[in-house]
PDB file of C-alpha atoms in Angstrom:
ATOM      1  CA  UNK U 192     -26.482   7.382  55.449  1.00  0.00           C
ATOM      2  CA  UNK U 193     -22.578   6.627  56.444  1.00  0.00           C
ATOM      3  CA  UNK U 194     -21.486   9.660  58.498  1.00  0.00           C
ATOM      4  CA  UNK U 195     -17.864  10.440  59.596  1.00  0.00           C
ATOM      5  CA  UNK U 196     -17.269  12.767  62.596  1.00  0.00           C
ATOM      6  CA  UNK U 197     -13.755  14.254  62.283  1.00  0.00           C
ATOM      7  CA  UNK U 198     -11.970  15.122  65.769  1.00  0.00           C
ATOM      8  CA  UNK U 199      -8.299  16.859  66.080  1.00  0.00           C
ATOM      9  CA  UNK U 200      -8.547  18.860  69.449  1.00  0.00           C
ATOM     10  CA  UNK U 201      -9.969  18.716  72.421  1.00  0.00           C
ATOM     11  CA  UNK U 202     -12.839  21.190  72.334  1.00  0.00           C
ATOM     12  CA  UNK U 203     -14.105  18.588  69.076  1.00  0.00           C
ATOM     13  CA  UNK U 204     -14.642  15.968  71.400  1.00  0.00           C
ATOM     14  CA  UNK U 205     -16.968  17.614  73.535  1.00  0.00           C
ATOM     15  CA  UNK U 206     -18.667  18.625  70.239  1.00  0.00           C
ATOM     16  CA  UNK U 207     -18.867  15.239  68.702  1.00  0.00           C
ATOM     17  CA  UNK U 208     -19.907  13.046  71.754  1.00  0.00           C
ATOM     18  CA  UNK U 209     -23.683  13.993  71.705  1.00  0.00           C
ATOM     19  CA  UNK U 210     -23.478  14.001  67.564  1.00  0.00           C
ATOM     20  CA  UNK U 211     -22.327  10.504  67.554  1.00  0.00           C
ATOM     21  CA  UNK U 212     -24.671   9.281  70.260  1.00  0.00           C
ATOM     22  CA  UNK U 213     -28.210  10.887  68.475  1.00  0.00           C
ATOM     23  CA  UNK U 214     -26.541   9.435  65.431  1.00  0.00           C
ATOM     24  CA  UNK U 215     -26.795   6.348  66.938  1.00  0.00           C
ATOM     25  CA  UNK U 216     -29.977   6.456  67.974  1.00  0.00           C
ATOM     26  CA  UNK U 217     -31.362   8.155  64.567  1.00  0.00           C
ATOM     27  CA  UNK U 218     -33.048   5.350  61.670  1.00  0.00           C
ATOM     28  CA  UNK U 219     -31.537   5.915  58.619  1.00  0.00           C
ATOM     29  CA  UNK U 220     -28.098   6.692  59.449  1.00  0.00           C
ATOM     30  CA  UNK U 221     -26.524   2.999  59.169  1.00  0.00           C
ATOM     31  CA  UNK U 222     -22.305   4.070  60.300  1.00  0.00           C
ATOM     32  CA  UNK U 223     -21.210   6.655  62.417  1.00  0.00           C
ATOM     33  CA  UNK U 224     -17.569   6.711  61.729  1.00  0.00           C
ATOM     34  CA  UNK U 225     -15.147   9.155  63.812  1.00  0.00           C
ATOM     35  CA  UNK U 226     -12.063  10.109  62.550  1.00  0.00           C
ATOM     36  CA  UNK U 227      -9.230  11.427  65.389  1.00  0.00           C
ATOM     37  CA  UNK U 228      -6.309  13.145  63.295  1.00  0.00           C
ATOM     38  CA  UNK U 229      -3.766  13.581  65.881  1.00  0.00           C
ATOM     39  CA  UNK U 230      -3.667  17.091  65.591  1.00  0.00           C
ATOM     40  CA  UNK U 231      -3.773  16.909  69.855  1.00  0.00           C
ATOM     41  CA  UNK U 232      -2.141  13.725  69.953  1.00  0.00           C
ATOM     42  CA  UNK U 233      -0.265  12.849  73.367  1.00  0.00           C
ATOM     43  CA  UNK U 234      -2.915  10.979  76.324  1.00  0.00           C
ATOM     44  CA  UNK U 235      -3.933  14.052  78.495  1.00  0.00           C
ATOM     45  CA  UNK U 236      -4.747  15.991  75.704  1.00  0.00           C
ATOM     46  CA  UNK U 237      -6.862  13.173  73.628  1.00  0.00           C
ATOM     47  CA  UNK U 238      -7.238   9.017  74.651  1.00  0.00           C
ATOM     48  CA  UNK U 239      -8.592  10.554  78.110  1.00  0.00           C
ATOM     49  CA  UNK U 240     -11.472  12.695  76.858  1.00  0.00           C
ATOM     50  CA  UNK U 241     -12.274   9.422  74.401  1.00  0.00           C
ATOM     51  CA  UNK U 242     -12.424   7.675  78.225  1.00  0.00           C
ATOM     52  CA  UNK U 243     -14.474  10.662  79.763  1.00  0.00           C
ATOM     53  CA  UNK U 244     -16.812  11.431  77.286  1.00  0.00           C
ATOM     54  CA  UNK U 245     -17.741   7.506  76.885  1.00  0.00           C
ATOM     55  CA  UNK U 246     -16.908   8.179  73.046  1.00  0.00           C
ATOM     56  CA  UNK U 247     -15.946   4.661  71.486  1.00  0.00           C
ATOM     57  CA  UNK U 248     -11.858   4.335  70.088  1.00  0.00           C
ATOM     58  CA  UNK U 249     -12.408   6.465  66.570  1.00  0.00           C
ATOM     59  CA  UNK U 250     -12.461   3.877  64.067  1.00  0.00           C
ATOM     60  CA  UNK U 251      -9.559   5.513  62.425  1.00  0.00           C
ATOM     61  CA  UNK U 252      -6.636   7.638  63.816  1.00  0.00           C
ATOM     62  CA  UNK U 253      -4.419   9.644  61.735  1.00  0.00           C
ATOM     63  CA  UNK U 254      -1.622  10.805  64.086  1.00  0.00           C
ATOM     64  CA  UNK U 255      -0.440  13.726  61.979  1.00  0.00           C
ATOM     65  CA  UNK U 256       1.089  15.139  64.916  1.00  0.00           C
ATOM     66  CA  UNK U 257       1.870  18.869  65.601  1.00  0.00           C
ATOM     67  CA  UNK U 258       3.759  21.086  63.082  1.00  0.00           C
ATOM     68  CA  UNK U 259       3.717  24.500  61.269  1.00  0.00           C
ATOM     69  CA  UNK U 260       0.193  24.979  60.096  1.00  0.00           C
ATOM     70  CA  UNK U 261       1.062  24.165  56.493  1.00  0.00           C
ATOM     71  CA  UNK U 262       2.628  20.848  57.158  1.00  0.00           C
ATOM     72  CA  UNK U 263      -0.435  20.126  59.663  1.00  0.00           C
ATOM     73  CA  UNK U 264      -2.812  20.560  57.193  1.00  0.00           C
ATOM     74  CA  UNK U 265      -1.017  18.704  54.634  1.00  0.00           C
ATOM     75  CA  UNK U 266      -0.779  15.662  56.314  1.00  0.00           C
ATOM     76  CA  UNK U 267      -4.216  16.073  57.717  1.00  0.00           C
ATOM     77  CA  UNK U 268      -5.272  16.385  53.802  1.00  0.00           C
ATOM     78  CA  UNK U 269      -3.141  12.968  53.067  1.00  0.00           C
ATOM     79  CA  UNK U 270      -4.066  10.892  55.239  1.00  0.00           C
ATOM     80  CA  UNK U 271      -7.888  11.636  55.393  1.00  0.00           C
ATOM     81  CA  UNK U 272      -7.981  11.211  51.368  1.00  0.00           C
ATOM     82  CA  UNK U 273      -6.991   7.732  51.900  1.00  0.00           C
ATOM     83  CA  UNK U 274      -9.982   7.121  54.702  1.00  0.00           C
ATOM     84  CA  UNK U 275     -12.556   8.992  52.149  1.00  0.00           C
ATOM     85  CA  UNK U 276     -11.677   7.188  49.322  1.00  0.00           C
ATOM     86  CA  UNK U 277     -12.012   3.918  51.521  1.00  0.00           C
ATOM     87  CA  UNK U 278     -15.401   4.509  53.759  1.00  0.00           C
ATOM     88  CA  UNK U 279     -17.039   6.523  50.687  1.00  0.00           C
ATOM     89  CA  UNK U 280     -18.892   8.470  53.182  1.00  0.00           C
ATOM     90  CA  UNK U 281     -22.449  10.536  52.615  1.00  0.00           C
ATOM     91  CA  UNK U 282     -21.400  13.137  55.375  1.00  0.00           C
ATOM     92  CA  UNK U 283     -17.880  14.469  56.688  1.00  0.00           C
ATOM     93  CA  UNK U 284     -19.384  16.496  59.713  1.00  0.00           C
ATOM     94  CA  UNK U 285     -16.690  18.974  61.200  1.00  0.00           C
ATOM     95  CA  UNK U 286     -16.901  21.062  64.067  1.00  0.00           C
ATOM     96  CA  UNK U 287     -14.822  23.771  65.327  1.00  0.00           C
ATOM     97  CA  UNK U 288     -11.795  26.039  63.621  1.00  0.00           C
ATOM     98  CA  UNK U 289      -9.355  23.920  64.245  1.00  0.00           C
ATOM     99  CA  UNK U 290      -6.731  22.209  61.410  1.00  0.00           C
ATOM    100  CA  UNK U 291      -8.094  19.451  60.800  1.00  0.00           C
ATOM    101  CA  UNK U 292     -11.590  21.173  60.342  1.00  0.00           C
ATOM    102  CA  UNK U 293     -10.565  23.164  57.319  1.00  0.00           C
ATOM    103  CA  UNK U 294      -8.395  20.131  55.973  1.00  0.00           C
ATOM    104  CA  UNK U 295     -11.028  17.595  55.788  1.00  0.00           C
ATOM    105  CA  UNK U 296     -13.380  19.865  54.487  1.00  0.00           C
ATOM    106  CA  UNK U 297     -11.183  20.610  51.468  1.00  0.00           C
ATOM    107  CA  UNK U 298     -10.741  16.964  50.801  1.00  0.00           C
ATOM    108  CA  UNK U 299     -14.593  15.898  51.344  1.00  0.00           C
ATOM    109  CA  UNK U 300     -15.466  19.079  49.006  1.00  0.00           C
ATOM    110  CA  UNK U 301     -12.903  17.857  46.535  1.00  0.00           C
ATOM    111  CA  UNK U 302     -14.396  14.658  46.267  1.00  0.00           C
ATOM    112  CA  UNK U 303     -17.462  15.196  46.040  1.00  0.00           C
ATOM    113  CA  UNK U 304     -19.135  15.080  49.473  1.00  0.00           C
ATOM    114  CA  UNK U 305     -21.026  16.631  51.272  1.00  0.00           C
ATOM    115  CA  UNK U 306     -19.497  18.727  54.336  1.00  0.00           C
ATOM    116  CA  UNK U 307     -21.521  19.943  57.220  1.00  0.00           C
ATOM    117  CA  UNK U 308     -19.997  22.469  59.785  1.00  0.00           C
ATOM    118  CA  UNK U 309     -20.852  22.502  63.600  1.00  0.00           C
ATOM    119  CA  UNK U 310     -20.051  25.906  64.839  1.00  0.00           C
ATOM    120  CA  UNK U 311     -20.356  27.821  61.498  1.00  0.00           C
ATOM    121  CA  UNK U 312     -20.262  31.989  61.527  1.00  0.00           C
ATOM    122  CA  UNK U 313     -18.546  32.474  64.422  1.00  0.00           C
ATOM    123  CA  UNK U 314     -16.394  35.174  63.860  1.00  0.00           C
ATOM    124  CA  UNK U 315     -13.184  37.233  65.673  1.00  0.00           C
ATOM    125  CA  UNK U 316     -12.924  39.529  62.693  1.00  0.00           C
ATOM    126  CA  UNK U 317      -8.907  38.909  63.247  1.00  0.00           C
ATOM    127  CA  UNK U 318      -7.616  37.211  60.142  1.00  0.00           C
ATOM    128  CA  UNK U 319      -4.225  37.003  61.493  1.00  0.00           C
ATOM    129  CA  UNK U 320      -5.974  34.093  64.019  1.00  0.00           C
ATOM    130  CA  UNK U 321      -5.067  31.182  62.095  1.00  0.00           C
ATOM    131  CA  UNK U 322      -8.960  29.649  63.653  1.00  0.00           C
ATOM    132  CA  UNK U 323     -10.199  32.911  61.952  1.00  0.00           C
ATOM    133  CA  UNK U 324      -8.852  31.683  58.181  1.00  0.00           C
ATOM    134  CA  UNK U 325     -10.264  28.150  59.542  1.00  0.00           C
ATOM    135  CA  UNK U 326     -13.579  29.599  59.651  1.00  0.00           C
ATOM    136  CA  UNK U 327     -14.023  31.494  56.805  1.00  0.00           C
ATOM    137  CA  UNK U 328     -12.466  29.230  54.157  1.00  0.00           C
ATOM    138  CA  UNK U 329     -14.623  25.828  55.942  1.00  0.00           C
ATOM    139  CA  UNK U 330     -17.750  28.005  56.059  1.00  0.00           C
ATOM    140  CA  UNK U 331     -17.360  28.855  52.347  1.00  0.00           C
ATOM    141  CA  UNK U 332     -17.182  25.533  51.197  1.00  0.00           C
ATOM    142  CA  UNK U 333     -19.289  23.555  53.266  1.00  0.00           C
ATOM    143  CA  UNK U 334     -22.715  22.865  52.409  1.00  0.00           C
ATOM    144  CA  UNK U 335     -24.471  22.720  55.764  1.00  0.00           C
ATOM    145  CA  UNK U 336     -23.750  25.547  58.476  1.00  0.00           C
ATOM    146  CA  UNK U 337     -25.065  24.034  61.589  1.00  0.00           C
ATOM    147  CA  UNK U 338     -24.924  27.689  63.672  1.00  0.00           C
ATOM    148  CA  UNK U 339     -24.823  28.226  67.464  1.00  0.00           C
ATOM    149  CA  UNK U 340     -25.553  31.375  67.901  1.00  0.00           C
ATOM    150  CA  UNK U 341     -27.787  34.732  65.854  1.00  0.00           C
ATOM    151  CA  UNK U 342     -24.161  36.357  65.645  1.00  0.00           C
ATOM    152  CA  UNK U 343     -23.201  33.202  63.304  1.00  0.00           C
ATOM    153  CA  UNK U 344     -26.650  33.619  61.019  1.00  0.00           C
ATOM    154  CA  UNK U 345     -25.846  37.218  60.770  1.00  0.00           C
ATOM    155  CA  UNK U 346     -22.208  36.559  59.888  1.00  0.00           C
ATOM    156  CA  UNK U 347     -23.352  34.290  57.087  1.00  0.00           C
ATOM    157  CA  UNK U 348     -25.723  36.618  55.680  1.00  0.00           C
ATOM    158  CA  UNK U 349     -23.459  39.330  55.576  1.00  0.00           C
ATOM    159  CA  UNK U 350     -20.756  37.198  53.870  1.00  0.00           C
ATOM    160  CA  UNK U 351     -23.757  36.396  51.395  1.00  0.00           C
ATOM    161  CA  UNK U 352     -24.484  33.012  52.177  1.00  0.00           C
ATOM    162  CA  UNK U 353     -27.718  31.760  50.920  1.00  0.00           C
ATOM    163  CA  UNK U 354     -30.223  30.855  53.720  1.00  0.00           C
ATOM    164  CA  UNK U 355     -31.165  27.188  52.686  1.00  0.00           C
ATOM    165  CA  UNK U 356     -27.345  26.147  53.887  1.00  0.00           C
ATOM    166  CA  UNK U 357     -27.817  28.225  57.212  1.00  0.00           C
ATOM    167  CA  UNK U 358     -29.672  25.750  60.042  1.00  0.00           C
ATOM    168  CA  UNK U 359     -30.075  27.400  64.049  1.00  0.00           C
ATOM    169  CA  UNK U 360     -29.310  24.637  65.946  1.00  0.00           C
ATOM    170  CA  UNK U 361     -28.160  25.836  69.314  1.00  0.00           C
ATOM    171  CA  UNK U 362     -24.680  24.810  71.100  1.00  0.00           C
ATOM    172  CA  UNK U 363     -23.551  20.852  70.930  1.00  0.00           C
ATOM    173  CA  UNK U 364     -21.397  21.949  73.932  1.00  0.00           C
ATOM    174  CA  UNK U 365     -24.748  22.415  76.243  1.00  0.00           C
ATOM    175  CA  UNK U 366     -25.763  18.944  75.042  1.00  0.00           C
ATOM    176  CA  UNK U 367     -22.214  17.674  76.555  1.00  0.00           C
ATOM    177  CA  UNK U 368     -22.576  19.813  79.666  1.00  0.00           C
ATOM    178  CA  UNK U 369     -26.082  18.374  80.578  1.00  0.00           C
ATOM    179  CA  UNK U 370     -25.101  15.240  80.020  1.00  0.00           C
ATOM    180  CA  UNK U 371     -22.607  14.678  81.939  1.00  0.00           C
ATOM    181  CA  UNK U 372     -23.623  17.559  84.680  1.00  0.00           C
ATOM    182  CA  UNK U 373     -24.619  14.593  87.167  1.00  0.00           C
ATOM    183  CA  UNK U 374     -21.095  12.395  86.414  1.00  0.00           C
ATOM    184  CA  UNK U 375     -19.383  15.828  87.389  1.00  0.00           C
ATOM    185  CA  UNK U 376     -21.039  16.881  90.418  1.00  0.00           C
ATOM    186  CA  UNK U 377     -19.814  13.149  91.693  1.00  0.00           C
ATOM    187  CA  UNK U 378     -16.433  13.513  90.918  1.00  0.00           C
ATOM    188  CA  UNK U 379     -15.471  14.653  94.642  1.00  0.00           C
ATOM    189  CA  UNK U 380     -12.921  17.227  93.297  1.00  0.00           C
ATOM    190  CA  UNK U 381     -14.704  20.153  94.935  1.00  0.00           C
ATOM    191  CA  UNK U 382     -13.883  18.539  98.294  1.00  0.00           C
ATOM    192  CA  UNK U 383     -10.238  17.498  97.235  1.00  0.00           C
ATOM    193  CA  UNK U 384      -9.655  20.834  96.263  1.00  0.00           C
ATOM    194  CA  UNK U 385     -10.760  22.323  99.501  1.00  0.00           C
ATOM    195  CA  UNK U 386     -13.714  24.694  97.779  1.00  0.00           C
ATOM    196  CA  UNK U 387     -17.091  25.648  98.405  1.00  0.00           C
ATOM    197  CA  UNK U 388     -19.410  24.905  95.943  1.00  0.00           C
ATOM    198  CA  UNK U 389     -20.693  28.039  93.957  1.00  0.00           C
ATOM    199  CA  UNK U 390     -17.971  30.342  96.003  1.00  0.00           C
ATOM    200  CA  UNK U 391     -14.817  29.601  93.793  1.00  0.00           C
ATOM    201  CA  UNK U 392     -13.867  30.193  89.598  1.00  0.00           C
ATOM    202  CA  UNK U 393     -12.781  28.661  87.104  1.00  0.00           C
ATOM    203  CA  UNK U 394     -10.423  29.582  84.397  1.00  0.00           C
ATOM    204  CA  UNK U 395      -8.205  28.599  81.364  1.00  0.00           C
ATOM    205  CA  UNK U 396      -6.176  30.174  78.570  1.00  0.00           C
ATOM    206  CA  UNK U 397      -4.291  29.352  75.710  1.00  0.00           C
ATOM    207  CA  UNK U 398      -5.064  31.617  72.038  1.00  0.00           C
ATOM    208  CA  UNK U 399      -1.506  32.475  70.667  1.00  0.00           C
ATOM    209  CA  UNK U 400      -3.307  36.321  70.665  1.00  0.00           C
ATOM    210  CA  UNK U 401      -3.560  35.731  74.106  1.00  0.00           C
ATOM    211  CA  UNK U 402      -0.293  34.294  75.806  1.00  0.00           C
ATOM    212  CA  UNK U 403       1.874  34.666  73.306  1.00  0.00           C
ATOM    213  CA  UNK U 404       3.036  38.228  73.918  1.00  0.00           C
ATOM    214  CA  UNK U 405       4.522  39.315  77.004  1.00  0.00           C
ATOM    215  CA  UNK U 406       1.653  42.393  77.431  1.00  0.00           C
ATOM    216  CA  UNK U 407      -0.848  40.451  77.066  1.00  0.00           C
ATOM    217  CA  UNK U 408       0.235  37.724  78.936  1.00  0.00           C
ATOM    218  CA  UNK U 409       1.196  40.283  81.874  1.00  0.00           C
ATOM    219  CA  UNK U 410      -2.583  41.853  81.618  1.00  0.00           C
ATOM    220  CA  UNK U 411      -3.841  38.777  82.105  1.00  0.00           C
ATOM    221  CA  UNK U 412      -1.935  37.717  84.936  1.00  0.00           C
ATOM    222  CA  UNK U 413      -3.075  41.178  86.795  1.00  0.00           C
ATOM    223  CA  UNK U 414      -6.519  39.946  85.944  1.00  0.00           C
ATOM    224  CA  UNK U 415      -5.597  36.756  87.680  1.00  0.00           C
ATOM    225  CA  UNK U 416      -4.541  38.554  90.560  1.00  0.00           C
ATOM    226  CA  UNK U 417      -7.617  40.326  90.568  1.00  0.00           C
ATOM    227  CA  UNK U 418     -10.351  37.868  90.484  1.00  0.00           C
ATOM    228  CA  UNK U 419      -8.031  35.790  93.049  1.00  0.00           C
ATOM    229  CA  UNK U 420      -8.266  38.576  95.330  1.00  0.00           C
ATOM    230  CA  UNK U 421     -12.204  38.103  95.334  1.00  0.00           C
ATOM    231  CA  UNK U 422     -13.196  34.230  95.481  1.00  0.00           C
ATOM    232  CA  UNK U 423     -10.251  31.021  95.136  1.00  0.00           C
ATOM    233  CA  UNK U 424      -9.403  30.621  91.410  1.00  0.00           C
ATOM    234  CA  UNK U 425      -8.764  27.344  90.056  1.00  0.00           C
ATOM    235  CA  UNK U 426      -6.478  27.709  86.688  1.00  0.00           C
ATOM    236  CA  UNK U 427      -5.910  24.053  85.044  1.00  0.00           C
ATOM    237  CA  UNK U 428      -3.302  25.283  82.965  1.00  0.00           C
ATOM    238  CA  UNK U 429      -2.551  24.719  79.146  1.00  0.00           C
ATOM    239  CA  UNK U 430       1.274  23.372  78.283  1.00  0.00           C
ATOM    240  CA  UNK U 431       1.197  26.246  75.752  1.00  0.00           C
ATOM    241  CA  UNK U 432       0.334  28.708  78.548  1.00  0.00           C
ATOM    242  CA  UNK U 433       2.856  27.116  80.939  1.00  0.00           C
ATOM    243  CA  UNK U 434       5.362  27.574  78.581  1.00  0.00           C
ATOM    244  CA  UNK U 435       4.834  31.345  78.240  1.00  0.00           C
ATOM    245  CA  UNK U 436       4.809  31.890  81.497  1.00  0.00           C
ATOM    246  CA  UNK U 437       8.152  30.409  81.471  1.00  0.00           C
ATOM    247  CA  UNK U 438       9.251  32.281  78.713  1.00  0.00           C
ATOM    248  CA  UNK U 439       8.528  35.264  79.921  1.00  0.00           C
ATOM    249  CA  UNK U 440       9.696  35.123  83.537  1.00  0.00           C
ATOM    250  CA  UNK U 441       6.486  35.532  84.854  1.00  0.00           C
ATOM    251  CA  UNK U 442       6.041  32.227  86.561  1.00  0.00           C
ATOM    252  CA  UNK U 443       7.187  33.551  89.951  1.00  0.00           C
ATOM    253  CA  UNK U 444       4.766  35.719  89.869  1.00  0.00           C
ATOM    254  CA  UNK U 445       1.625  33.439  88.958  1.00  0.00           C
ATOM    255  CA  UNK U 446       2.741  31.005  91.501  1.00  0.00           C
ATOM    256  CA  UNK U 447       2.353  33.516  94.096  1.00  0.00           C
ATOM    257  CA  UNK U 448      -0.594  34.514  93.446  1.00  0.00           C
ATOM    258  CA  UNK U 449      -2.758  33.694  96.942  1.00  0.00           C
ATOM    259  CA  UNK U 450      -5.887  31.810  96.367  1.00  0.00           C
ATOM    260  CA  UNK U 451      -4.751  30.443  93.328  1.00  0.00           C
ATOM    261  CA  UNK U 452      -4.819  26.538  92.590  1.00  0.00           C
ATOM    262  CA  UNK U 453      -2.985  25.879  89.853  1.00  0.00           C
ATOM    263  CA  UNK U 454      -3.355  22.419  87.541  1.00  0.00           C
ATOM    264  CA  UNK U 455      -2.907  21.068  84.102  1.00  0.00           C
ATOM    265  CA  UNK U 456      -5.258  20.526  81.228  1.00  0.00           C
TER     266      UNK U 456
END
């Protein structure tokens, strides 16, 4: 069996490191291909999670870039025809609700192949989340719903999904955390940062239903202030999260917060 693993953001890596290494190690499966898109395409946001997560290069990298969701998914759609058409692949494994998930799906399923989706049935029950439309559409077509979760196999079933294509697997991103639990704990950035271990929190943010609105944006912030208040708070901040801070003049603000270490991600 030829496998390709298609990656476009960050959370995918973390997904498809421990795939591609049991695939490795698995008889029968003669390639493991992984496919990056580009959908996350500058270095801190993709070639250093490749580096971290001792993935090999992906064999193939699209570089579609970032643009309205339509054009995104176009090019995704373009580009990963050609590599399909090329590899002839048994498998197109995708994982997440990103993009690129949904794209490649549609062009595996339109030639022909099989699709299998990591994460499947997770739901928001907000269809104006464009990860929401993501879902739905790549769980609908794909034959194999790998599912995290008894929320997802309810999901399914309630969207009448037969149970042969629904398979409880458990979370790909505990199979990450384990494995590289050890690497982390030797990384020395508790001790840069100043912390105590198990006294401090982490956080991040970036969902457009999140940050993109000033009240939502401002309700998190008192949140911020709230938890910072208890225990230090380390917040390696998203661009698009930066941004909107920016935007809407509350940047002052966060960066006053005491107790609060701010970073990038």
């Amino acid at each position: 069996m030829k496998i390709i693993s298609v990656v476009g953001a960050r959370p995918n890596f973390m997904k498809v490191a421990p795939l591609h290494r049991a695939f490795q190690e698995r008889e029968g499966i003669t390639e493991s291909l992984i496919v990056h898109t580009g959908q996350h395409y500058d270095e801190q946001m993709s070639d250093v999670f490749f580096e971290q997560l001792e993935l090999p290069r992906p064999d193939r990298y699209l570089g579609v870039g970032s643009a309205s969701h339509a054009q995104q998914t176009a090019r995704v759609m373009t580009a990963f025809e050609e590599v399909v058409d090329k590899e002839e692949p048994d498998l197109v494994l995708v994982v997440g609700d990103v993009n690129s998930t949904l794209a490649c799906s549609l062009v595996a399923t339109k030639m022909h192949i099989p699709v299998a989706h990591v994460e499947a049935g997770l739901r928001s029950g907000d269809r104006d989340m464009p990860e929401e439309v993501n879902r739905l559409l790549t769980d609908t077509i794909a034959e194999l719903l790998f599912v995290t979760e008894n929320d997802g196999i309810e999901n399914l079933k309630a969207e009448g999904v037969s149970d042969d294509r629904i398979f409880f697997v458990g979370n790909v991103m505990i199979d990450s955390l384990v494995f590289f639990r050890e690497k982390a704990a030797q990384t020395g950035v508790v001790r840069e940062l100043d912390l105590t271990p198990s006294q401090y929190a982490v956080m991040t943010m970036h969902r457009p239903s999140n940050v993109d609105n000033r009240e939502g944006l401002t309700r998190l912030l008192e949140t911020i202030e709230q938890i910072a208040g208890l225990v230090p708070l380390v917040f390696p901040m998203h661009p698009r999260t930066r941004n909107r801070f920016d935007e809407f003049e509350l940047a002052d603000r966060l960066n006053a917060v005491d107790n609060l270490i701010l970073g990038s991600c």
